[in-house]
Amino acid sequence: MFESVTLSKAGCLKGELRPPPDKSISHRAVFISSIANGTSYVKNFLSARDPEATLNAFKALGVDITERKNELVIVGRDLKGLKEPADVIDCMNSGTTMRLLLGVLSGCSFFSVLTGDSSLRNRPMARVTQPLRLMKAEFMGREDGRYPPIAVKGGKLTGITYKMPISSAQVKSSLLLAGLNAEGRTTVIESVKSRDHTERMLKTFGANISVDGLRIKIDGTNKLTGSEITVPGDISSAAFFLAGAALVAGSEVVVKSVGLNKTRTGFLDALNNMGANAAVHIDGDHRDEPQGDICVKYIDGLKAITLGRSDIPALIDEFPILCVLGLRAHGVTEVRGAEELRVKESDRIKAMVGELRKMGAVIEEYPDGVAIEGPQELHGAAVESHGDHRIAMALSIASLIAKGQTIISGISSVEISYPGFFENLRRLIV
Ligand code: S3P
């Protein structure tokens, strides 16, 4: 793929598309199938760099995975059957791979080392190593296990009750996966509910897990049984085109077969609160994860919205594209309580503020968010992705409403979650 792309103001976006399979659910399908007993079939798996890091990790741990056309066949080895990897496991750019693996490997009685690219090596891991140590896991790593590379000496774990100081599905999932292999019961208490794909999938595989509001309990005596998973489309990838339709005059876009799990649809609520009527049609025949089609038509006059801490988990990955919507909405759009964005694949607050300012935007930056008074006009500029897929895609949509040409560099990062992004964008531009 080329490293940069030049985009100009678009006439409008029209048509239908199928977004790529959900990244979070694809990771979990490999994790849970690999530690189950028996064969699992994963349909519509996301073939992109992040989930591939998870696939390669489990292959290195001895799991037999066959990649057929649009289906993975995974012969689970049970948690006890994973084998010591012969080399360091490279989680590449994927925080989900590393954090969930730390939970799994904590309970495996062998030695392993996890590393990643320069972005991942600077992302905080104490949020998982600290509670896992309370379960008696042993780690060595940079800054005492705060940053990768991290070495794990797995062994016997003890269940704990843990109140999470931050809302994070990665931390929750890591602890639940460790809890599967611990003596006694593990209880995780969330501050704000985060995406619950792990809980749902563990149930599908027969785990003894119970969810009561923000409190999730799992027993260490669990045996998982192989199952069949069909991954829905990724709402976080669809968000770019839904926003594009709301922003570019005359547009109408239908996104098909998108995951509509309530812990992920905060962006649709935000769009609707801005006045962009996102029409949702839910499919009747989904099993564990709801899915359906979404249609967004351009309307003149988006309205500003205010988002606070309790709103963030359900739209955490949609912040970059929300900033672009805020630029066009009438009034002050404010996002607060979102300091977690500073430790994503890039510092997403700094990256969006800096790049959109290059395009003429006036944005106020806070430690935990932004304020944007709209509507504002943008002009084309040379901007960069900071190696972050979601920044690359958000800037691409911004360039469709900017005067003149925008050159975006670092676009190969879209391969992390949405390899066909630019093909889909070109197809929809009229
Ligand atoms: C993810 C959870 C979120 C999200 C990330 C994927 C997951 O991170 O930002 O892209 O698959 O569990 P946190 O759990 O750290 O908020």
Short mmCIF file of C-alpha atoms and ligand atoms in Angstrom, two decimals:
data_model
loop_
_atom_site.label_atom_id
_atom_site.label_comp_id
_atom_site.label_asym_id
_atom_site.label_seq_id
_atom_site.Cartn_x
_atom_site.Cartn_y
_atom_site.Cartn_z
CA MET A 1 0.00 0.00 0.00
CA PHE A 2 1.12 3.59 -0.68
CA GLU A 3 2.17 5.59 2.36
CA SER A 4 0.10 8.65 1.49
CA VAL A 5 -3.16 9.54 -0.22
CA THR A 6 -4.48 12.79 -1.68
CA LEU A 7 -8.18 13.47 -1.19
CA SER A 8 -10.38 16.40 -2.23
CA LYS A 9 -13.76 17.82 -1.29
CA ALA A 10 -16.41 15.26 -2.25
CA GLY A 11 -19.66 15.78 -4.16
CA CYS A 12 -21.50 13.29 -1.96
CA LEU A 13 -21.32 9.72 -0.61
CA LYS A 14 -23.90 7.32 -1.96
CA GLY A 15 -24.39 3.57 -1.73
CA GLU A 16 -24.23 0.47 0.42
CA LEU A 17 -21.28 -1.19 2.07
CA ARG A 18 -20.42 -4.08 4.32
CA PRO A 19 -17.90 -2.98 6.94
CA PRO A 20 -15.04 -5.30 7.91
CA PRO A 21 -15.71 -7.89 10.64
CA ASP A 22 -15.54 -6.65 14.22
CA LYS A 23 -11.97 -6.45 15.53
CA SER A 24 -12.77 -6.96 19.23
CA ILE A 25 -14.97 -10.00 18.55
CA SER A 26 -12.42 -11.48 16.11
CA HIS A 27 -9.69 -11.35 18.80
CA ARG A 28 -11.96 -12.97 21.36
CA ALA A 29 -13.04 -15.71 18.96
CA VAL A 30 -9.40 -16.84 18.65
CA PHE A 31 -8.66 -16.50 22.37
CA ILE A 32 -11.70 -18.40 23.57
CA SER A 33 -11.67 -21.08 20.83
CA SER A 34 -7.98 -21.75 21.53
CA ILE A 35 -8.49 -22.38 25.24
CA ALA A 36 -11.70 -24.40 24.76
CA ASN A 37 -11.92 -28.18 24.33
CA GLY A 38 -12.71 -29.38 20.83
CA THR A 39 -13.06 -27.68 17.47
CA SER A 40 -14.48 -24.21 16.91
CA TYR A 41 -15.48 -22.55 13.65
CA VAL A 42 -15.13 -18.80 13.30
CA LYS A 43 -16.95 -17.30 10.32
CA ASN A 44 -16.31 -13.80 8.99
CA PHE A 45 -13.03 -13.40 10.93
CA LEU A 46 -11.31 -10.04 10.43
CA SER A 47 -8.26 -10.51 8.29
CA ALA A 48 -6.25 -7.46 9.39
CA ARG A 49 -3.01 -6.82 11.25
CA ASP A 50 -4.37 -6.70 14.84
CA PRO A 51 -6.32 -9.98 14.88
CA GLU A 52 -3.47 -11.58 12.93
CA ALA A 53 -1.21 -10.80 15.90
CA THR A 54 -3.60 -12.82 18.07
CA LEU A 55 -3.71 -15.69 15.53
CA ASN A 56 0.07 -15.88 15.36
CA ALA A 57 0.34 -15.79 19.16
CA PHE A 58 -1.92 -18.82 19.57
CA LYS A 59 -0.15 -20.69 16.77
CA ALA A 60 3.09 -20.06 18.71
CA LEU A 61 1.36 -21.48 21.80
CA GLY A 62 0.73 -24.74 19.91
CA VAL A 63 -2.87 -24.26 18.80
CA ASP A 64 -3.82 -25.82 15.47
CA ILE A 65 -5.52 -23.10 13.39
CA THR A 66 -6.52 -23.60 9.76
CA GLU A 67 -7.47 -20.57 7.72
CA ARG A 68 -10.09 -21.51 5.12
CA LYS A 69 -11.90 -19.08 2.85
CA ASN A 70 -13.91 -16.86 5.21
CA GLU A 71 -13.65 -19.38 8.08
CA LEU A 72 -11.12 -20.31 10.74
CA VAL A 73 -11.03 -23.81 12.14
CA ILE A 74 -9.47 -23.81 15.60
CA VAL A 75 -8.72 -27.00 17.49
CA GLY A 76 -8.76 -25.87 21.12
CA ARG A 77 -6.17 -27.25 23.54
CA ASP A 78 -7.82 -26.29 26.82
CA LEU A 79 -5.96 -23.79 29.03
CA LYS A 80 -3.82 -26.64 30.34
CA GLY A 81 -2.75 -27.74 26.87
CA LEU A 82 -1.08 -24.53 25.63
CA LYS A 83 2.66 -25.05 25.16
CA GLU A 84 5.66 -22.90 25.94
CA PRO A 85 6.42 -20.68 22.93
CA ALA A 86 9.86 -21.15 21.36
CA ASP A 87 10.36 -17.41 20.87
CA VAL A 88 9.19 -14.00 22.03
CA ILE A 89 5.56 -13.36 21.01
CA ASP A 90 5.17 -10.18 18.96
CA CYS A 91 1.79 -8.55 19.61
CA MET A 92 2.65 -5.91 16.98
CA ASN A 93 0.33 -2.85 17.41
CA SER A 94 -2.39 -4.72 19.29
CA GLY A 95 -3.19 -3.75 22.88
CA THR A 96 -6.03 -6.27 22.99
CA THR A 97 -3.67 -9.11 22.05
CA MET A 98 -1.14 -8.21 24.73
CA ARG A 99 -3.50 -7.43 27.60
CA LEU A 100 -5.73 -10.48 27.10
CA LEU A 101 -2.68 -12.74 26.60
CA LEU A 102 -1.19 -11.55 29.89
CA GLY A 103 -4.36 -12.86 31.57
CA VAL A 104 -4.21 -16.24 29.80
CA LEU A 105 -0.46 -16.77 30.22
CA SER A 106 -0.52 -15.88 33.93
CA GLY A 107 -2.13 -19.23 34.63
CA CYS A 108 0.00 -21.35 32.25
CA SER A 109 2.91 -23.08 33.96
CA PHE A 110 5.60 -22.01 31.48
CA PHE A 111 7.76 -19.05 30.53
CA SER A 112 6.77 -16.57 27.84
CA VAL A 113 7.75 -13.06 26.74
CA LEU A 114 5.47 -10.54 25.03
CA THR A 115 6.57 -7.53 23.04
CA GLY A 116 5.16 -5.23 20.37
CA ASP A 117 5.90 -2.31 18.06
CA SER A 118 7.10 1.06 19.37
CA SER A 119 3.53 2.26 20.03
CA LEU A 120 2.57 -0.85 22.02
CA ARG A 121 5.84 -0.82 23.98
CA ASN A 122 4.81 2.59 25.29
CA ARG A 123 1.28 1.66 26.32
CA PRO A 124 0.52 1.07 30.01
CA MET A 125 0.38 -2.55 31.13
CA ALA A 126 0.27 -2.04 34.93
CA ARG A 127 -3.52 -1.87 34.63
CA VAL A 128 -3.38 -5.64 33.99
CA THR A 129 -0.11 -6.75 35.63
CA GLN A 130 -1.06 -5.11 38.95
CA PRO A 131 -4.39 -6.97 39.47
CA LEU A 132 -2.95 -10.16 37.95
CA ARG A 133 -0.17 -9.99 40.56
CA LEU A 134 -2.89 -9.89 43.21
CA MET A 135 -3.96 -13.24 41.71
CA LYS A 136 -0.34 -14.43 42.26
CA ALA A 137 0.87 -14.05 38.67
CA GLU A 138 4.59 -13.33 38.20
CA PHE A 139 5.95 -10.79 35.70
CA MET A 140 9.23 -9.14 34.85
CA GLY A 141 9.16 -6.19 32.51
CA ARG A 142 10.33 -2.68 31.83
CA GLU A 143 9.61 -0.38 34.78
CA ASP A 144 8.57 -3.36 36.89
CA GLY A 145 6.08 -4.72 34.39
CA ARG A 146 4.54 -1.40 33.45
CA TYR A 147 5.75 -1.53 29.84
CA PRO A 148 6.58 -4.31 27.36
CA PRO A 149 8.58 -6.41 26.75
CA ILE A 150 7.04 -8.35 29.62
CA ALA A 151 8.11 -11.84 30.69
CA VAL A 152 5.51 -14.08 32.33
CA LYS A 153 6.26 -17.03 34.62
CA GLY A 154 2.85 -18.61 34.79
CA GLY A 155 1.60 -20.71 37.67
CA LYS A 156 -1.23 -21.32 40.08
CA LEU A 157 -3.59 -18.35 40.38
CA THR A 158 -6.02 -17.42 43.12
CA GLY A 159 -9.38 -15.78 42.43
CA ILE A 160 -9.81 -12.17 43.62
CA THR A 161 -12.48 -9.51 43.87
CA TYR A 162 -11.28 -6.48 41.95
CA LYS A 163 -12.92 -3.08 41.59
CA MET A 164 -11.53 -1.58 38.38
CA PRO A 165 -10.29 2.02 38.75
CA ILE A 166 -10.74 2.66 35.01
CA SER A 167 -13.35 1.40 32.59
CA SER A 168 -11.55 -0.97 30.24
CA ALA A 169 -12.82 -4.04 28.41
CA GLN A 170 -9.24 -5.17 27.90
CA VAL A 171 -8.52 -5.19 31.63
CA LYS A 172 -11.86 -6.83 32.44
CA SER A 173 -11.32 -9.51 29.79
CA SER A 174 -7.76 -10.20 30.92
CA LEU A 175 -8.92 -10.79 34.50
CA LEU A 176 -11.86 -12.98 33.43
CA LEU A 177 -9.58 -15.14 31.27
CA ALA A 178 -7.15 -15.46 34.19
CA GLY A 179 -10.12 -16.23 36.45
CA LEU A 180 -10.96 -19.24 34.27
CA ASN A 181 -7.72 -20.80 35.47
CA ALA A 182 -7.69 -19.60 39.09
CA GLU A 183 -8.57 -21.36 42.29
CA GLY A 184 -11.95 -20.13 43.55
CA ARG A 185 -14.04 -17.31 42.19
CA THR A 186 -12.92 -14.11 40.45
CA THR A 187 -15.21 -11.08 40.68
CA VAL A 188 -14.57 -8.01 38.55
CA ILE A 189 -16.49 -4.82 39.31
CA GLU A 190 -16.58 -2.16 36.61
CA SER A 191 -16.89 1.60 37.15
CA VAL A 192 -18.78 2.17 33.87
CA LYS A 193 -19.88 -0.76 31.72
CA SER A 194 -17.43 -1.47 28.89
CA ARG A 195 -17.93 -3.71 25.85
CA ASP A 196 -19.12 -7.14 26.99
CA HIS A 197 -18.08 -9.39 24.08
CA THR A 198 -15.91 -11.57 26.34
CA GLU A 199 -18.74 -12.27 28.78
CA ARG A 200 -21.15 -13.13 25.96
CA MET A 201 -18.69 -15.39 24.16
CA LEU A 202 -17.60 -17.19 27.33
CA LYS A 203 -21.30 -18.00 27.95
CA THR A 204 -21.62 -19.37 24.41
CA PHE A 205 -18.66 -21.67 25.10
CA GLY A 206 -20.35 -22.93 28.29
CA ALA A 207 -18.49 -20.97 30.97
CA ASN A 208 -19.98 -20.55 34.39
CA ILE A 209 -20.06 -16.76 34.34
CA SER A 210 -22.67 -14.44 35.80
CA VAL A 211 -23.22 -10.76 35.14
CA ASP A 212 -25.16 -8.61 37.59
CA GLY A 213 -24.99 -4.97 36.50
CA LEU A 214 -21.37 -3.87 36.86
CA ARG A 215 -20.34 -7.05 38.73
CA ILE A 216 -19.07 -10.10 36.80
CA LYS A 217 -18.26 -13.40 38.48
CA ILE A 218 -16.40 -16.35 36.99
CA ASP A 219 -15.40 -19.65 38.57
CA GLY A 220 -12.04 -21.33 38.17
CA THR A 221 -13.58 -24.73 37.60
CA ASN A 222 -14.72 -23.88 34.12
CA LYS A 223 -14.40 -26.15 31.10
CA LEU A 224 -15.09 -24.48 27.77
CA THR A 225 -16.46 -26.41 24.81
CA GLY A 226 -15.74 -25.51 21.16
CA SER A 227 -18.51 -23.62 19.37
CA GLU A 228 -19.40 -21.72 16.22
CA ILE A 229 -19.05 -17.95 16.03
CA THR A 230 -20.10 -15.57 13.25
CA VAL A 231 -18.42 -12.19 13.64
CA PRO A 232 -20.69 -9.20 12.84
CA GLY A 233 -19.46 -6.08 11.03
CA ASP A 234 -17.46 -3.57 13.05
CA ILE A 235 -19.46 -0.52 14.14
CA SER A 236 -16.20 1.33 14.88
CA SER A 237 -15.19 0.93 11.21
CA ALA A 238 -18.71 1.68 9.95
CA ALA A 239 -18.66 4.92 11.99
CA PHE A 240 -16.39 6.66 9.44
CA PHE A 241 -18.91 6.21 6.62
CA LEU A 242 -21.93 6.96 8.82
CA ALA A 243 -20.24 10.22 9.80
CA GLY A 244 -19.28 10.87 6.17
CA ALA A 245 -22.95 10.59 5.17
CA ALA A 246 -23.98 13.01 7.94
CA LEU A 247 -21.30 15.51 6.93
CA VAL A 248 -21.24 15.62 3.12
CA ALA A 249 -24.25 17.39 1.53
CA GLY A 250 -26.57 15.13 -0.45
CA SER A 251 -25.19 11.83 0.93
CA GLU A 252 -27.04 8.64 1.78
CA VAL A 253 -25.14 5.56 2.99
CA VAL A 254 -26.40 2.16 4.13
CA VAL A 255 -24.04 0.01 6.18
CA LYS A 256 -25.03 -3.68 6.24
CA SER A 257 -24.72 -6.35 8.95
CA VAL A 258 -23.11 -4.22 11.64
CA GLY A 259 -22.74 -5.33 15.27
CA LEU A 260 -25.30 -3.47 17.42
CA ASN A 261 -24.29 -4.59 20.90
CA LYS A 262 -25.48 -1.80 23.25
CA THR A 263 -22.02 -1.50 24.82
CA ARG A 264 -20.74 -0.36 21.41
CA THR A 265 -23.50 1.85 19.98
CA GLY A 266 -22.73 5.11 21.79
CA PHE A 267 -21.71 6.63 18.48
CA LEU A 268 -25.21 6.02 17.02
CA ASP A 269 -26.76 7.73 20.05
CA ALA A 270 -24.34 10.64 19.58
CA LEU A 271 -25.22 10.91 15.87
CA ASN A 272 -28.93 10.90 16.65
CA ASN A 273 -28.49 13.50 19.41
CA MET A 274 -26.70 15.66 16.84
CA GLY A 275 -29.83 15.44 14.72
CA ALA A 276 -28.49 13.06 12.06
CA ASN A 277 -31.20 10.48 11.91
CA ALA A 278 -29.43 7.08 11.88
CA ALA A 279 -32.13 4.56 10.95
CA VAL A 280 -31.39 1.09 12.35
CA HIS A 281 -32.93 -2.15 11.14
CA ILE A 282 -32.08 -5.05 13.48
CA ASP A 283 -31.72 -8.54 11.93
CA GLY A 284 -33.94 -11.13 13.53
CA ASP A 285 -31.65 -14.15 13.41
CA HIS A 286 -28.53 -13.24 15.36
CA ARG A 287 -27.34 -15.51 18.18
CA ASP A 288 -25.15 -13.84 20.79
CA GLU A 289 -24.34 -10.46 19.32
CA PRO A 290 -27.16 -8.32 17.83
CA GLN A 291 -26.57 -7.00 14.34
CA GLY A 292 -28.38 -5.09 11.63
CA ASP A 293 -28.25 -2.40 8.94
CA ILE A 294 -27.86 1.35 9.49
CA CYS A 295 -28.85 4.11 7.07
CA VAL A 296 -27.68 7.71 7.45
CA LYS A 297 -28.79 10.59 5.19
CA TYR A 298 -27.26 14.04 5.18
CA ILE A 299 -29.27 16.68 6.99
CA ASP A 300 -28.46 20.35 6.99
CA GLY A 301 -27.65 21.65 10.49
CA LEU A 302 -26.05 19.17 12.89
CA LYS A 303 -26.35 20.16 16.58
CA ALA A 304 -23.52 20.21 19.13
CA ILE A 305 -23.52 17.60 21.94
CA THR A 306 -21.80 17.18 25.31
CA LEU A 307 -20.26 13.84 26.28
CA GLY A 308 -18.96 12.98 29.76
CA ARG A 309 -17.17 10.14 31.53
CA SER A 310 -20.11 7.74 31.62
CA ASP A 311 -20.70 8.14 27.86
CA ILE A 312 -17.11 7.37 26.81
CA PRO A 313 -16.75 3.55 26.98
CA ALA A 314 -19.57 2.95 24.44
CA LEU A 315 -17.86 5.23 21.88
CA ILE A 316 -14.23 5.20 22.99
CA ASP A 317 -12.86 4.33 19.53
CA GLU A 318 -15.11 6.83 17.74
CA PHE A 319 -13.52 9.95 19.29
CA PRO A 320 -11.43 10.86 16.20
CA ILE A 321 -14.44 10.89 13.87
CA LEU A 322 -16.61 12.62 16.50
CA CYS A 323 -14.17 15.53 16.46
CA VAL A 324 -14.83 15.91 12.72
CA LEU A 325 -18.60 15.88 13.32
CA GLY A 326 -18.16 18.48 16.08
CA LEU A 327 -16.52 20.86 13.61
CA ARG A 328 -19.72 20.92 11.57
CA ALA A 329 -22.25 20.99 14.41
CA HIS A 330 -23.89 24.23 15.55
CA GLY A 331 -22.79 25.14 19.09
CA VAL A 332 -20.03 23.80 21.34
CA THR A 333 -19.37 20.07 21.20
CA GLU A 334 -17.53 19.01 24.32
CA VAL A 335 -15.96 15.64 25.15
CA ARG A 336 -14.67 15.24 28.74
CA GLY A 337 -13.66 12.36 31.00
CA ALA A 338 -11.79 10.72 28.12
CA GLU A 339 -8.15 10.78 29.32
CA GLU A 340 -7.87 7.11 28.25
CA LEU A 341 -7.61 8.44 24.69
CA ARG A 342 -4.10 9.64 25.51
CA VAL A 343 -2.85 6.03 25.78
CA LYS A 344 -4.41 4.46 22.69
CA GLU A 345 -2.45 3.53 19.53
CA SER A 346 -1.48 7.23 19.59
CA ASP A 347 -2.39 10.09 21.93
CA ARG A 348 -5.67 10.54 20.10
CA ILE A 349 -6.57 13.87 21.73
CA LYS A 350 -3.24 15.44 20.77
CA ALA A 351 -3.21 13.83 17.32
CA MET A 352 -6.71 15.00 16.33
CA VAL A 353 -6.28 18.50 17.75
CA GLY A 354 -2.88 18.92 16.04
CA GLU A 355 -3.89 17.54 12.64
CA LEU A 356 -7.28 19.29 12.44
CA ARG A 357 -5.59 22.60 13.38
CA LYS A 358 -3.38 22.11 10.30
CA MET A 359 -6.66 22.07 8.33
CA GLY A 360 -7.71 25.39 9.90
CA ALA A 361 -9.81 24.07 12.80
CA VAL A 362 -10.13 25.92 16.10
CA ILE A 363 -10.25 23.36 18.91
CA GLU A 364 -9.65 23.66 22.63
CA GLU A 365 -7.63 20.81 24.11
CA TYR A 366 -8.18 19.59 27.71
CA PRO A 367 -6.23 16.88 29.53
CA ASP A 368 -9.32 14.68 29.25
CA GLY A 369 -10.99 15.82 26.03
CA VAL A 370 -11.80 18.69 23.68
CA ALA A 371 -14.23 21.55 23.04
CA ILE A 372 -15.10 22.47 19.46
CA GLU A 373 -17.33 25.35 18.47
CA GLY A 374 -19.01 24.86 15.13
CA PRO A 375 -19.77 25.12 12.38
CA GLN A 376 -16.26 25.69 11.01
CA GLU A 377 -14.76 25.56 7.51
CA LEU A 378 -11.72 23.36 6.88
CA HIS A 379 -9.05 23.74 4.22
CA GLY A 380 -6.83 21.06 2.72
CA ALA A 381 -3.36 20.51 4.26
CA ALA A 382 -0.61 17.93 4.64
CA VAL A 383 -1.59 15.84 7.67
CA GLU A 384 -0.38 12.60 9.24
CA SER A 385 -1.87 9.54 10.89
CA HIS A 386 0.62 9.21 13.79
CA GLY A 387 0.71 5.52 12.77
CA ASP A 388 -2.87 5.24 14.08
CA HIS A 389 -5.53 3.63 11.87
CA ARG A 390 -8.44 5.58 13.33
CA ILE A 391 -6.66 8.92 12.94
CA ALA A 392 -5.91 8.10 9.25
CA MET A 393 -9.58 7.27 8.58
CA ALA A 394 -11.00 10.25 10.50
CA LEU A 395 -8.72 12.65 8.60
CA SER A 396 -9.79 11.05 5.32
CA ILE A 397 -13.42 11.87 6.10
CA ALA A 398 -12.43 15.40 7.22
CA SER A 399 -10.74 15.93 3.85
CA LEU A 400 -14.09 15.30 2.08
CA ILE A 401 -15.47 18.53 3.59
CA ALA A 402 -12.28 20.61 3.29
CA LYS A 403 -11.61 23.15 0.53
CA GLY A 404 -8.82 22.02 -1.76
CA GLN A 405 -6.61 18.97 -1.44
CA THR A 406 -5.54 17.09 1.68
CA ILE A 407 -2.50 14.83 1.68
CA ILE A 408 -2.66 12.22 4.44
CA SER A 409 0.53 10.32 5.22
CA GLY A 410 0.94 7.11 7.21
CA ILE A 411 -2.15 5.55 5.66
CA SER A 412 -0.88 1.95 5.73
CA SER A 413 -2.01 2.02 9.38
CA VAL A 414 -5.58 1.35 8.13
CA GLU A 415 -4.42 -2.27 7.67
CA ILE A 416 -4.71 -2.61 11.47
CA SER A 417 -8.52 -2.76 11.36
CA TYR A 418 -9.84 -1.88 7.88
CA PRO A 419 -7.68 -3.04 4.96
CA GLY A 420 -10.31 -2.10 2.30
CA PHE A 421 -11.05 1.37 3.68
CA PHE A 422 -9.82 3.45 0.72
CA GLU A 423 -11.44 1.13 -1.87
CA ASN A 424 -14.78 1.50 -0.04
CA LEU A 425 -14.34 5.26 0.23
CA ARG A 426 -13.61 5.63 -3.50
CA ARG A 427 -16.62 3.48 -4.38
CA LEU A 428 -19.00 5.64 -2.34
CA ILE A 429 -17.74 9.04 -3.53
CA VAL A 430 -19.99 10.38 -6.31
C1 S3P B 1 -10.97 -3.04 23.11
C2 S3P B 1 -11.29 -2.23 24.17
C3 S3P B 1 -11.05 -0.78 24.17
C4 S3P B 1 -10.87 -0.25 22.75
C5 S3P B 1 -9.93 -1.09 21.95
C6 S3P B 1 -10.43 -2.52 21.86
C7 S3P B 1 -11.20 -4.49 23.25
O1 S3P B 1 -9.90 -0.49 24.92
O2 S3P B 1 -10.41 1.08 22.80
O3 S3P B 1 -9.80 -0.57 20.64
O4 S3P B 1 -11.21 -5.20 22.23
O5 S3P B 1 -11.40 -4.94 24.38
P1 S3P B 1 -9.96 -0.39 26.53
O6 S3P B 1 -10.52 -1.65 27.02
O7 S3P B 1 -8.56 -0.23 27.00
O8 S3P B 1 -10.80 0.82 26.81
#
